mmCIF file with all atom_site columns, N, CA and C in Angstrom:
data_model
loop_
_atom_site.group_PDB
_atom_site.id
_atom_site.type_symbol
_atom_site.label_atom_id
_atom_site.label_alt_id
_atom_site.label_comp_id
_atom_site.label_asym_id
_atom_site.label_entity_id
_atom_site.label_seq_id
_atom_site.pdbx_PDB_ins_code
_atom_site.Cartn_x
_atom_site.Cartn_y
_atom_site.Cartn_z
_atom_site.occupancy
_atom_site.B_iso_or_equiv
_atom_site.pdbx_formal_charge
_atom_site.auth_seq_id
_atom_site.auth_comp_id
_atom_site.auth_asym_id
_atom_site.auth_atom_id
_atom_site.pdbx_PDB_model_num
ATOM 1   N N  . MET V 1 1  ? 22.632 -5.050  -7.089  1.00 67.00 ? 1  MET V N  1
ATOM 2   C CA . MET V 1 1  ? 22.620 -6.116  -8.080  1.00 67.00 ? 1  MET V CA 1
ATOM 3   C C  . MET V 1 1  ? 21.529 -5.817  -9.100  1.00 67.00 ? 1  MET V C  1
ATOM 4   N N  . LYS V 1 2  ? 21.844 -6.006  -10.370 1.00 78.00 ? 2  LYS V N  1
ATOM 5   C CA . LYS V 1 2  ? 20.873 -5.811  -11.447 1.00 78.00 ? 2  LYS V CA 1
ATOM 6   C C  . LYS V 1 2  ? 19.810 -6.897  -11.410 1.00 78.00 ? 2  LYS V C  1
ATOM 7   N N  . GLN V 1 3  ? 18.596 -6.529  -11.838 1.00 88.00 ? 3  GLN V N  1
ATOM 8   C CA . GLN V 1 3  ? 17.538 -7.518  -12.005 1.00 88.00 ? 3  GLN V CA 1
ATOM 9   C C  . GLN V 1 3  ? 17.866 -8.378  -13.223 1.00 88.00 ? 3  GLN V C  1
ATOM 10  N N  . PRO V 1 4  ? 17.650 -9.681  -13.137 1.00 92.00 ? 4  PRO V N  1
ATOM 11  C CA . PRO V 1 4  ? 17.886 -10.538 -14.304 1.00 92.00 ? 4  PRO V CA 1
ATOM 12  C C  . PRO V 1 4  ? 16.975 -10.157 -15.466 1.00 92.00 ? 4  PRO V C  1
ATOM 13  N N  . LYS V 1 5  ? 17.533 -10.169 -16.668 1.00 93.00 ? 5  LYS V N  1
ATOM 14  C CA . LYS V 1 5  ? 16.763 -9.900  -17.885 1.00 93.00 ? 5  LYS V CA 1
ATOM 15  C C  . LYS V 1 5  ? 16.231 -11.187 -18.494 1.00 93.00 ? 5  LYS V C  1
ATOM 16  N N  . ILE V 1 6  ? 16.898 -12.294 -18.169 1.00 94.00 ? 6  ILE V N  1
ATOM 17  C CA . ILE V 1 6  ? 16.534 -13.599 -18.722 1.00 94.00 ? 6  ILE V CA 1
ATOM 18  C C  . ILE V 1 6  ? 16.457 -14.601 -17.574 1.00 94.00 ? 6  ILE V C  1
ATOM 19  N N  . ALA V 1 7  ? 15.437 -15.464 -17.603 1.00 93.00 ? 7  ALA V N  1
ATOM 20  C CA . ALA V 1 7  ? 15.329 -16.553 -16.631 1.00 93.00 ? 7  ALA V CA 1
ATOM 21  C C  . ALA V 1 7  ? 15.340 -17.878 -17.390 1.00 93.00 ? 7  ALA V C  1
ATOM 22  N N  . ILE V 1 8  ? 16.095 -18.826 -16.860 1.00 92.00 ? 8  ILE V N  1
ATOM 23  C CA . ILE V 1 8  ? 16.231 -20.137 -17.491 1.00 92.00 ? 8  ILE V CA 1
ATOM 24  C C  . ILE V 1 8  ? 15.838 -21.199 -16.470 1.00 92.00 ? 8  ILE V C  1
ATOM 25  N N  . ILE V 1 9  ? 14.898 -22.047 -16.842 1.00 93.00 ? 9  ILE V N  1
ATOM 26  C CA . ILE V 1 9  ? 14.587 -23.223 -16.033 1.00 93.00 ? 9  ILE V CA 1
ATOM 27  C C  . ILE V 1 9  ? 15.171 -24.399 -16.800 1.00 93.00 ? 9  ILE V C  1
ATOM 28  N N  . GLY V 1 10 ? 16.172 -25.046 -16.213 1.00 89.00 ? 10 GLY V N  1
ATOM 29  C CA . GLY V 1 10 ? 16.874 -26.078 -16.961 1.00 89.00 ? 10 GLY V CA 1
ATOM 30  C C  . GLY V 1 10 ? 17.108 -27.336 -16.161 1.00 89.00 ? 10 GLY V C  1
ATOM 31  N N  . GLY V 1 11 ? 17.659 -28.301 -16.845 1.00 81.00 ? 11 GLY V N  1
ATOM 32  C CA . GLY V 1 11 ? 17.957 -29.583 -16.243 1.00 81.00 ? 11 GLY V CA 1
ATOM 33  C C  . GLY V 1 11 ? 19.400 -29.682 -15.796 1.00 81.00 ? 11 GLY V C  1
ATOM 34  N N  . SER V 1 12 ? 19.788 -30.885 -15.448 1.00 70.00 ? 12 SER V N  1
ATOM 35  C CA . SER V 1 12 ? 21.111 -31.120 -14.881 1.00 70.00 ? 12 SER V CA 1
ATOM 36  C C  . SER V 1 12 ? 22.240 -30.766 -15.838 1.00 70.00 ? 12 SER V C  1
ATOM 37  N N  . GLY V 1 13 ? 21.982 -30.761 -17.129 1.00 68.00 ? 13 GLY V N  1
ATOM 38  C CA . GLY V 1 13 ? 23.014 -30.405 -18.094 1.00 68.00 ? 13 GLY V CA 1
ATOM 39  C C  . GLY V 1 13 ? 23.431 -28.954 -18.026 1.00 68.00 ? 13 GLY V C  1
ATOM 40  N N  . LEU V 1 14 ? 22.658 -28.131 -17.331 1.00 68.00 ? 14 LEU V N  1
ATOM 41  C CA . LEU V 1 14 ? 22.970 -26.705 -17.250 1.00 68.00 ? 14 LEU V CA 1
ATOM 42  C C  . LEU V 1 14 ? 23.516 -26.276 -15.895 1.00 68.00 ? 14 LEU V C  1
ATOM 43  N N  . TYR V 1 15 ? 23.783 -27.220 -14.981 1.00 66.00 ? 15 TYR V N  1
ATOM 44  C CA . TYR V 1 15 ? 24.323 -26.848 -13.671 1.00 66.00 ? 15 TYR V CA 1
ATOM 45  C C  . TYR V 1 15 ? 25.625 -26.068 -13.822 1.00 66.00 ? 15 TYR V C  1
ATOM 46  N N  . GLU V 1 16 ? 26.436 -26.478 -14.759 1.00 74.00 ? 16 GLU V N  1
ATOM 47  C CA . GLU V 1 16 ? 27.728 -25.841 -15.000 1.00 74.00 ? 16 GLU V CA 1
ATOM 48  C C  . GLU V 1 16 ? 27.676 -25.132 -16.349 1.00 74.00 ? 16 GLU V C  1
ATOM 49  N N  . MET V 1 17 ? 26.840 -24.114 -16.470 1.00 78.00 ? 17 MET V N  1
ATOM 50  C CA . MET V 1 17 ? 26.645 -23.424 -17.733 1.00 78.00 ? 17 MET V CA 1
ATOM 51  C C  . MET V 1 17 ? 27.935 -22.708 -18.152 1.00 78.00 ? 17 MET V C  1
ATOM 52  N N  . GLU V 1 18 ? 28.441 -23.064 -19.319 1.00 84.00 ? 18 GLU V N  1
ATOM 53  C CA . GLU V 1 18 ? 29.682 -22.486 -19.813 1.00 84.00 ? 18 GLU V CA 1
ATOM 54  C C  . GLU V 1 18 ? 29.529 -20.978 -19.985 1.00 84.00 ? 18 GLU V C  1
ATOM 55  N N  . GLY V 1 19 ? 30.473 -20.225 -19.431 1.00 88.00 ? 19 GLY V N  1
ATOM 56  C CA . GLY V 1 19 ? 30.471 -18.776 -19.571 1.00 88.00 ? 19 GLY V CA 1
ATOM 57  C C  . GLY V 1 19 ? 29.679 -18.037 -18.510 1.00 88.00 ? 19 GLY V C  1
ATOM 58  N N  . LEU V 1 20 ? 28.963 -18.757 -17.642 1.00 87.00 ? 20 LEU V N  1
ATOM 59  C CA . LEU V 1 20 ? 28.160 -18.101 -16.601 1.00 87.00 ? 20 LEU V CA 1
ATOM 60  C C  . LEU V 1 20 ? 29.042 -17.750 -15.413 1.00 87.00 ? 20 LEU V C  1
ATOM 61  N N  . LYS V 1 21 ? 29.069 -16.478 -15.074 1.00 89.00 ? 21 LYS V N  1
ATOM 62  C CA . LYS V 1 21 ? 29.789 -16.008 -13.890 1.00 89.00 ? 21 LYS V CA 1
ATOM 63  C C  . LYS V 1 21 ? 28.756 -15.877 -12.772 1.00 89.00 ? 21 LYS V C  1
ATOM 64  N N  . VAL V 1 22 ? 28.801 -16.779 -11.798 1.00 88.00 ? 22 VAL V N  1
ATOM 65  C CA . VAL V 1 22 ? 27.820 -16.798 -10.709 1.00 88.00 ? 22 VAL V CA 1
ATOM 66  C C  . VAL V 1 22 ? 28.096 -15.636 -9.760  1.00 88.00 ? 22 VAL V C  1
ATOM 67  N N  . LEU V 1 23 ? 27.038 -14.869 -9.475  1.00 90.00 ? 23 LEU V N  1
ATOM 68  C CA . LEU V 1 23 ? 27.150 -13.741 -8.566  1.00 90.00 ? 23 LEU V CA 1
ATOM 69  C C  . LEU V 1 23 ? 26.545 -14.044 -7.200  1.00 90.00 ? 23 LEU V C  1
ATOM 70  N N  . GLU V 1 24 ? 25.421 -14.768 -7.192  1.00 93.00 ? 24 GLU V N  1
ATOM 71  C CA . GLU V 1 24 ? 24.778 -15.110 -5.921  1.00 93.00 ? 24 GLU V CA 1
ATOM 72  C C  . GLU V 1 24 ? 23.726 -16.188 -6.138  1.00 93.00 ? 24 GLU V C  1
ATOM 73  N N  . GLU V 1 25 ? 23.293 -16.790 -5.030  1.00 92.00 ? 25 GLU V N  1
ATOM 74  C CA . GLU V 1 25 ? 22.135 -17.678 -5.041  1.00 92.00 ? 25 GLU V CA 1
ATOM 75  C C  . GLU V 1 25 ? 21.060 -16.985 -4.224  1.00 92.00 ? 25 GLU V C  1
ATOM 76  N N  . ARG V 1 26 ? 19.829 -17.028 -4.739  1.00 93.00 ? 26 ARG V N  1
ATOM 77  C CA . ARG V 1 26 ? 18.745 -16.281 -4.107  1.00 93.00 ? 26 ARG V CA 1
ATOM 78  C C  . ARG V 1 26 ? 17.527 -17.180 -3.922  1.00 93.00 ? 26 ARG V C  1
ATOM 79  N N  . SER V 1 27 ? 17.028 -17.263 -2.680  1.00 94.00 ? 27 SER V N  1
ATOM 80  C CA . SER V 1 27 ? 15.790 -18.011 -2.445  1.00 94.00 ? 27 SER V CA 1
ATOM 81  C C  . SER V 1 27 ? 14.615 -17.077 -2.717  1.00 94.00 ? 27 SER V C  1
ATOM 82  N N  . VAL V 1 28 ? 13.528 -17.656 -3.200  1.00 92.00 ? 28 VAL V N  1
ATOM 83  C CA . VAL V 1 28 ? 12.358 -16.881 -3.588  1.00 92.00 ? 28 VAL V CA 1
ATOM 84  C C  . VAL V 1 28 ? 11.130 -17.501 -2.937  1.00 92.00 ? 28 VAL V C  1
ATOM 85  N N  . GLU V 1 29 ? 10.291 -16.660 -2.350  1.00 93.00 ? 29 GLU V N  1
ATOM 86  C CA . GLU V 1 29 ? 9.014  -17.117 -1.810  1.00 93.00 ? 29 GLU V CA 1
ATOM 87  C C  . GLU V 1 29 ? 7.931  -16.814 -2.834  1.00 93.00 ? 29 GLU V C  1
ATOM 88  N N  . THR V 1 30 ? 7.013  -17.752 -3.023  1.00 96.00 ? 30 THR V N  1
ATOM 89  C CA . THR V 1 30 ? 5.901  -17.527 -3.949  1.00 96.00 ? 30 THR V CA 1
ATOM 90  C C  . THR V 1 30 ? 4.593  -17.860 -3.236  1.00 96.00 ? 30 THR V C  1
ATOM 91  N N  . PRO V 1 31 ? 3.461  -17.385 -3.760  1.00 98.00 ? 31 PRO V N  1
ATOM 92  C CA . PRO V 1 31 ? 2.174  -17.750 -3.176  1.00 98.00 ? 31 PRO V CA 1
ATOM 93  C C  . PRO V 1 31 ? 1.857  -19.241 -3.347  1.00 98.00 ? 31 PRO V C  1
ATOM 94  N N  . TYR V 1 32 ? 2.632  -19.935 -4.186  1.00 98.00 ? 32 TYR V N  1
ATOM 95  C CA . TYR V 1 32 ? 2.387  -21.348 -4.486  1.00 98.00 ? 32 TYR V CA 1
ATOM 96  C C  . TYR V 1 32 ? 3.329  -22.282 -3.738  1.00 98.00 ? 32 TYR V C  1
ATOM 97  N N  . GLY V 1 33 ? 4.145  -21.742 -2.850  1.00 96.00 ? 33 GLY V N  1
ATOM 98  C CA . GLY V 1 33 ? 5.104  -22.557 -2.121  1.00 96.00 ? 33 GLY V CA 1
ATOM 99  C C  . GLY V 1 33 ? 6.513  -22.337 -2.643  1.00 96.00 ? 33 GLY V C  1
ATOM 100 N N  . ASP V 1 34 ? 7.388  -23.245 -2.295  1.00 95.00 ? 34 ASP V N  1
ATOM 101 C CA . ASP V 1 34 ? 8.797  -23.110 -2.665  1.00 95.00 ? 34 ASP V CA 1
ATOM 102 C C  . ASP V 1 34 ? 9.055  -23.633 -4.070  1.00 95.00 ? 34 ASP V C  1
ATOM 103 N N  . PRO V 1 35 ? 9.903  -22.917 -4.841  1.00 96.00 ? 35 PRO V N  1
ATOM 104 C CA . PRO V 1 35 ? 10.359 -23.467 -6.120  1.00 96.00 ? 35 PRO V CA 1
ATOM 105 C C  . PRO V 1 35 ? 11.261 -24.679 -5.876  1.00 96.00 ? 35 PRO V C  1
ATOM 106 N N  . SER V 1 36 ? 11.677 -25.309 -6.946  1.00 94.00 ? 36 SER V N  1
ATOM 107 C CA . SER V 1 36 ? 12.510 -26.518 -6.857  1.00 94.00 ? 36 SER V CA 1
ATOM 108 C C  . SER V 1 36 ? 13.808 -26.296 -6.098  1.00 94.00 ? 36 SER V C  1
ATOM 109 N N  . ASP V 1 37 ? 14.377 -25.093 -6.190  1.00 93.00 ? 37 ASP V N  1
ATOM 110 C CA . ASP V 1 37 ? 15.673 -24.814 -5.582  1.00 93.00 ? 37 ASP V CA 1
ATOM 111 C C  . ASP V 1 37 ? 15.866 -23.306 -5.533  1.00 93.00 ? 37 ASP V C  1
ATOM 112 N N  . ASP V 1 38 ? 17.011 -22.864 -5.000  1.00 94.00 ? 38 ASP V N  1
ATOM 113 C CA . ASP V 1 38 ? 17.358 -21.448 -5.065  1.00 94.00 ? 38 ASP V CA 1
ATOM 114 C C  . ASP V 1 38 ? 17.680 -21.078 -6.506  1.00 94.00 ? 38 ASP V C  1
ATOM 115 N N  . PHE V 1 39 ? 17.456 -19.820 -6.845  1.00 92.00 ? 39 PHE V N  1
ATOM 116 C CA . PHE V 1 39 ? 17.837 -19.311 -8.156  1.00 92.00 ? 39 PHE V CA 1
ATOM 117 C C  . PHE V 1 39 ? 19.309 -18.928 -8.125  1.00 92.00 ? 39 PHE V C  1
ATOM 118 N N  . VAL V 1 40 ? 20.029 -19.281 -9.169  1.00 91.00 ? 40 VAL V N  1
ATOM 119 C CA . VAL V 1 40 ? 21.412 -18.852 -9.336  1.00 91.00 ? 40 VAL V CA 1
ATOM 120 C C  . VAL V 1 40 ? 21.371 -17.607 -10.211 1.00 91.00 ? 40 VAL V C  1
ATOM 121 N N  . ILE V 1 41 ? 21.891 -16.501 -9.696  1.00 93.00 ? 41 ILE V N  1
ATOM 122 C CA . ILE V 1 41 ? 21.930 -15.242 -10.431 1.00 93.00 ? 41 ILE V CA 1
ATOM 123 C C  . ILE V 1 41 ? 23.361 -15.041 -10.897 1.00 93.00 ? 41 ILE V C  1
ATOM 124 N N  . GLY V 1 42 ? 23.516 -14.714 -12.163 1.00 92.00 ? 42 GLY V N  1
ATOM 125 C CA . GLY V 1 42 ? 24.855 -14.524 -12.698 1.00 92.00 ? 42 GLY V CA 1
ATOM 126 C C  . GLY V 1 42 ? 24.846 -13.693 -13.958 1.00 92.00 ? 42 GLY V C  1
ATOM 127 N N  . GLU V 1 43 ? 26.005 -13.602 -14.565 1.00 94.00 ? 43 GLU V N  1
ATOM 128 C CA . GLU V 1 43 ? 26.153 -12.877 -15.825 1.00 94.00 ? 43 GLU V CA 1
ATOM 129 C C  . GLU V 1 43 ? 26.630 -13.833 -16.902 1.00 94.00 ? 43 GLU V C  1
ATOM 130 N N  . LEU V 1 44 ? 26.000 -13.734 -18.054 1.00 91.00 ? 44 LEU V N  1
ATOM 131 C CA . LEU V 1 44 ? 26.348 -14.542 -19.212 1.00 91.00 ? 44 LEU V CA 1
ATOM 132 C C  . LEU V 1 44 ? 26.504 -13.594 -20.384 1.00 91.00 ? 44 LEU V C  1
ATOM 133 N N  . GLU V 1 45 ? 27.729 -13.429 -20.842 1.00 93.00 ? 45 GLU V N  1
ATOM 134 C CA . GLU V 1 45 ? 28.046 -12.504 -21.933 1.00 93.00 ? 45 GLU V CA 1
ATOM 135 C C  . GLU V 1 45 ? 27.507 -11.104 -21.654 1.00 93.00 ? 45 GLU V C  1
ATOM 136 N N  . GLY V 1 46 ? 27.665 -10.644 -20.398 1.00 93.00 ? 46 GLY V N  1
ATOM 137 C CA . GLY V 1 46 ? 27.276 -9.294  -20.021 1.00 93.00 ? 46 GLY V CA 1
ATOM 138 C C  . GLY V 1 46 ? 25.810 -9.104  -19.690 1.00 93.00 ? 46 GLY V C  1
ATOM 139 N N  . VAL V 1 47 ? 25.008 -10.161 -19.768 1.00 95.00 ? 47 VAL V N  1
ATOM 140 C CA . VAL V 1 47 ? 23.576 -10.080 -19.475 1.00 95.00 ? 47 VAL V CA 1
ATOM 141 C C  . VAL V 1 47 ? 23.311 -10.777 -18.138 1.00 95.00 ? 47 VAL V C  1
ATOM 142 N N  . THR V 1 48 ? 22.555 -10.122 -17.257 1.00 95.00 ? 48 THR V N  1
ATOM 143 C CA . THR V 1 48 ? 22.206 -10.726 -15.975 1.00 95.00 ? 48 THR V CA 1
ATOM 144 C C  . THR V 1 48 ? 21.110 -11.764 -16.193 1.00 95.00 ? 48 THR V C  1
ATOM 145 N N  . VAL V 1 49 ? 21.361 -12.990 -15.719 1.00 94.00 ? 49 VAL V N  1
ATOM 146 C CA . VAL V 1 49 ? 20.416 -14.093 -15.910 1.00 94.00 ? 49 VAL V CA 1
ATOM 147 C C  . VAL V 1 49 ? 20.113 -14.759 -14.568 1.00 94.00 ? 49 VAL V C  1
ATOM 148 N N  . ALA V 1 50 ? 18.953 -15.401 -14.507 1.00 93.00 ? 50 ALA V N  1
ATOM 149 C CA . ALA V 1 50 ? 18.574 -16.224 -13.354 1.00 93.00 ? 50 ALA V CA 1
ATOM 150 C C  . ALA V 1 50 ? 18.394 -17.648 -13.861 1.00 93.00 ? 50 ALA V C  1
ATOM 151 N N  . PHE V 1 51 ? 18.948 -18.611 -13.136 1.00 92.00 ? 51 PHE V N  1
ATOM 152 C CA . PHE V 1 51 ? 18.830 -20.017 -13.514 1.00 92.00 ? 51 PHE V CA 1
ATOM 153 C C  . PHE V 1 51 ? 18.208 -20.790 -12.365 1.00 92.00 ? 51 PHE V C  1
ATOM 154 N N  . LEU V 1 52 ? 17.223 -21.626 -12.691 1.00 94.00 ? 52 LEU V N  1
ATOM 155 C CA . LEU V 1 52 ? 16.598 -22.510 -11.711 1.00 94.00 ? 52 LEU V CA 1
ATOM 156 C C  . LEU V 1 52 ? 16.762 -23.947 -12.177 1.00 94.00 ? 52 LEU V C  1
ATOM 157 N N  . ALA V 1 53 ? 17.344 -24.777 -11.318 1.00 91.00 ? 53 ALA V N  1
ATOM 158 C CA . ALA V 1 53 ? 17.465 -26.208 -11.618 1.00 91.00 ? 53 ALA V CA 1
ATOM 159 C C  . ALA V 1 53 ? 16.096 -26.848 -11.395 1.00 91.00 ? 53 ALA V C  1
ATOM 160 N N  . ARG V 1 54 ? 15.460 -27.288 -12.463 1.00 91.00 ? 54 ARG V N  1
ATOM 161 C CA . ARG V 1 54 ? 14.078 -27.768 -12.408 1.00 91.00 ? 54 ARG V CA 1
ATOM 162 C C  . ARG V 1 54 ? 13.891 -28.916 -11.421 1.00 91.00 ? 54 ARG V C  1
ATOM 163 N N  . HIS V 1 55 ? 14.840 -29.845 -11.376 1.00 90.00 ? 55 HIS V N  1
ATOM 164 C CA . HIS V 1 55 ? 14.731 -30.993 -10.473 1.00 90.00 ? 55 HIS V CA 1
ATOM 165 C C  . HIS V 1 55 ? 15.588 -30.819 -9.222  1.00 90.00 ? 55 HIS V C  1
ATOM 166 N N  . ALA V 1 56 ? 16.041 -29.604 -8.947  1.00 85.00 ? 56 ALA V N  1
ATOM 167 C CA . ALA V 1 56 ? 16.897 -29.249 -7.814  1.00 85.00 ? 56 ALA V CA 1
ATOM 168 C C  . ALA V 1 56 ? 18.325 -29.745 -8.057  1.00 85.00 ? 56 ALA V C  1
ATOM 169 N N  . LYS V 1 57 ? 19.256 -29.137 -7.357  1.00 84.00 ? 57 LYS V N  1
ATOM 170 C CA . LYS V 1 57 ? 20.654 -29.564 -7.483  1.00 84.00 ? 57 LYS V CA 1
ATOM 171 C C  . LYS V 1 57 ? 20.771 -31.029 -7.080  1.00 84.00 ? 57 LYS V C  1
ATOM 172 N N  . GLY V 1 58 ? 21.515 -31.775 -7.846  1.00 81.00 ? 58 GLY V N  1
ATOM 173 C CA . GLY V 1 58 ? 21.673 -33.197 -7.566  1.00 81.00 ? 58 GLY V CA 1
ATOM 174 C C  . GLY V 1 58 ? 20.491 -34.034 -8.019  1.00 81.00 ? 58 GLY V C  1
ATOM 175 N N  . HIS V 1 59 ? 19.599 -33.442 -8.786  1.00 83.00 ? 59 HIS V N  1
ATOM 176 C CA . HIS V 1 59 ? 18.417 -34.126 -9.336  1.00 83.00 ? 59 HIS V CA 1
ATOM 177 C C  . HIS V 1 59 ? 17.646 -34.842 -8.218  1.00 83.00 ? 59 HIS V C  1
ATOM 178 N N  . ARG V 1 60 ? 17.281 -34.068 -7.181  1.00 85.00 ? 60 ARG V N  1
ATOM 179 C CA . ARG V 1 60 ? 16.617 -34.631 -6.000  1.00 85.00 ? 60 ARG V CA 1
ATOM 180 C C  . ARG V 1 60 ? 15.111 -34.797 -6.152  1.00 85.00 ? 60 ARG V C  1
ATOM 181 N N  . LEU V 1 61 ? 14.501 -34.133 -7.135  1.00 89.00 ? 61 LEU V N  1
ATOM 182 C CA . LEU V 1 61 ? 13.042 -34.182 -7.274  1.00 89.00 ? 61 LEU V CA 1
ATOM 183 C C  . LEU V 1 61 ? 12.626 -34.960 -8.512  1.00 89.00 ? 61 LEU V C  1
ATOM 184 N N  . LEU V 1 62 ? 11.654 -35.836 -8.342  1.00 90.00 ? 62 LEU V N  1
ATOM 185 C CA . LEU V 1 62 ? 11.064 -36.546 -9.477  1.00 90.00 ? 62 LEU V CA 1
ATOM 186 C C  . LEU V 1 62 ? 10.087 -35.613 -10.192 1.00 90.00 ? 62 LEU V C  1
ATOM 187 N N  . PRO V 1 63 ? 9.783  -35.870 -11.454 1.00 88.00 ? 63 PRO V N  1
ATOM 188 C CA . PRO V 1 63 ? 8.829  -35.011 -12.165 1.00 88.00 ? 63 PRO V CA 1
ATOM 189 C C  . PRO V 1 63 ? 7.499  -34.843 -11.429 1.00 88.00 ? 63 PRO V C  1
ATOM 190 N N  . SER V 1 64 ? 7.035  -35.875 -10.768 1.00 91.00 ? 64 SER V N  1
ATOM 191 C CA . SER V 1 64 ? 5.759  -35.780 -10.044 1.00 91.00 ? 64 SER V CA 1
ATOM 192 C C  . SER V 1 64 ? 5.861  -34.937 -8.773  1.00 91.00 ? 64 SER V C  1
ATOM 193 N N  . GLU V 1 65 ? 7.084  -34.631 -8.336  1.00 91.00 ? 65 GLU V N  1
ATOM 194 C CA . GLU V 1 65 ? 7.291  -33.841 -7.119  1.00 91.00 ? 65 GLU V CA 1
ATOM 195 C C  . GLU V 1 65 ? 7.500  -32.354 -7.396  1.00 91.00 ? 65 GLU V C  1
ATOM 196 N N  . LEU V 1 66 ? 7.599  -31.960 -8.653  1.00 91.00 ? 66 LEU V N  1
ATOM 197 C CA . LEU V 1 66 ? 7.886  -30.568 -8.993  1.00 91.00 ? 66 LEU V CA 1
ATOM 198 C C  . LEU V 1 66 ? 6.698  -29.670 -8.686  1.00 91.00 ? 66 LEU V C  1
ATOM 199 N N  . ASN V 1 67 ? 6.987  -28.500 -8.151  1.00 93.00 ? 67 ASN V N  1
ATOM 200 C CA . ASN V 1 67 ? 5.964  -27.490 -7.907  1.00 93.00 ? 67 ASN V CA 1
ATOM 201 C C  . ASN V 1 67 ? 6.017  -26.512 -9.087  1.00 93.00 ? 67 ASN V C  1
ATOM 202 N N  . PHE V 1 68 ? 5.378  -26.900 -10.187 1.00 93.00 ? 68 PHE V N  1
ATOM 203 C CA . PHE V 1 68 ? 5.480  -26.129 -11.425 1.00 93.00 ? 68 PHE V CA 1
ATOM 204 C C  . PHE V 1 68 ? 5.022  -24.692 -11.253 1.00 93.00 ? 68 PHE V C  1
ATOM 205 N N  . ARG V 1 69 ? 3.947  -24.472 -10.508 1.00 96.00 ? 69 ARG V N  1
ATOM 206 C CA . ARG V 1 69 ? 3.452  -23.099 -10.342 1.00 96.00 ? 69 ARG V CA 1
ATOM 207 C C  . ARG V 1 69 ? 4.472  -22.237 -9.615  1.00 96.00 ? 69 ARG V C  1
ATOM 208 N N  . ALA V 1 70 ? 5.112  -22.759 -8.603  1.00 95.00 ? 70 ALA V N  1
ATOM 209 C CA . ALA V 1 70 ? 6.126  -21.987 -7.883  1.00 95.00 ? 70 ALA V CA 1
ATOM 210 C C  . ALA V 1 70 ? 7.345  -21.738 -8.759  1.00 95.00 ? 70 ALA V C  1
ATOM 211 N N  . ASN V 1 71 ? 7.700  -22.686 -9.618  1.00 93.00 ? 71 ASN V N  1
ATOM 212 C CA . ASN V 1 71 ? 8.858  -22.508 -10.496 1.00 93.00 ? 71 ASN V CA 1
ATOM 213 C C  . ASN V 1 71 ? 8.648  -21.384 -11.498 1.00 93.00 ? 71 ASN V C  1
ATOM 214 N N  . ILE V 1 72 ? 7.424  -21.226 -11.979 1.00 91.00 ? 72 ILE V N  1
ATOM 215 C CA . ILE V 1 72 ? 7.141  -20.182 -12.964 1.00 91.00 ? 72 ILE V CA 1
ATOM 216 C C  . ILE V 1 72 ? 6.998  -18.861 -12.253 1.00 91.00 ? 72 ILE V C  1
#
């Protein structure tokens, strides 16, 4: 699998990103703890991208619950 060239941290409006062909979901460990959710890795117009739902799938996290350092 190619390394993503672009990473997107987005909100619920991007869960179903038009034109994104999902290839896999990947969990990531960081020194700061767990990110909000698994990263969705896919292709968008031939470019490999990684997408992270900032508030987790289903908008499960409040802004005060986000682990911003792990997300970055």
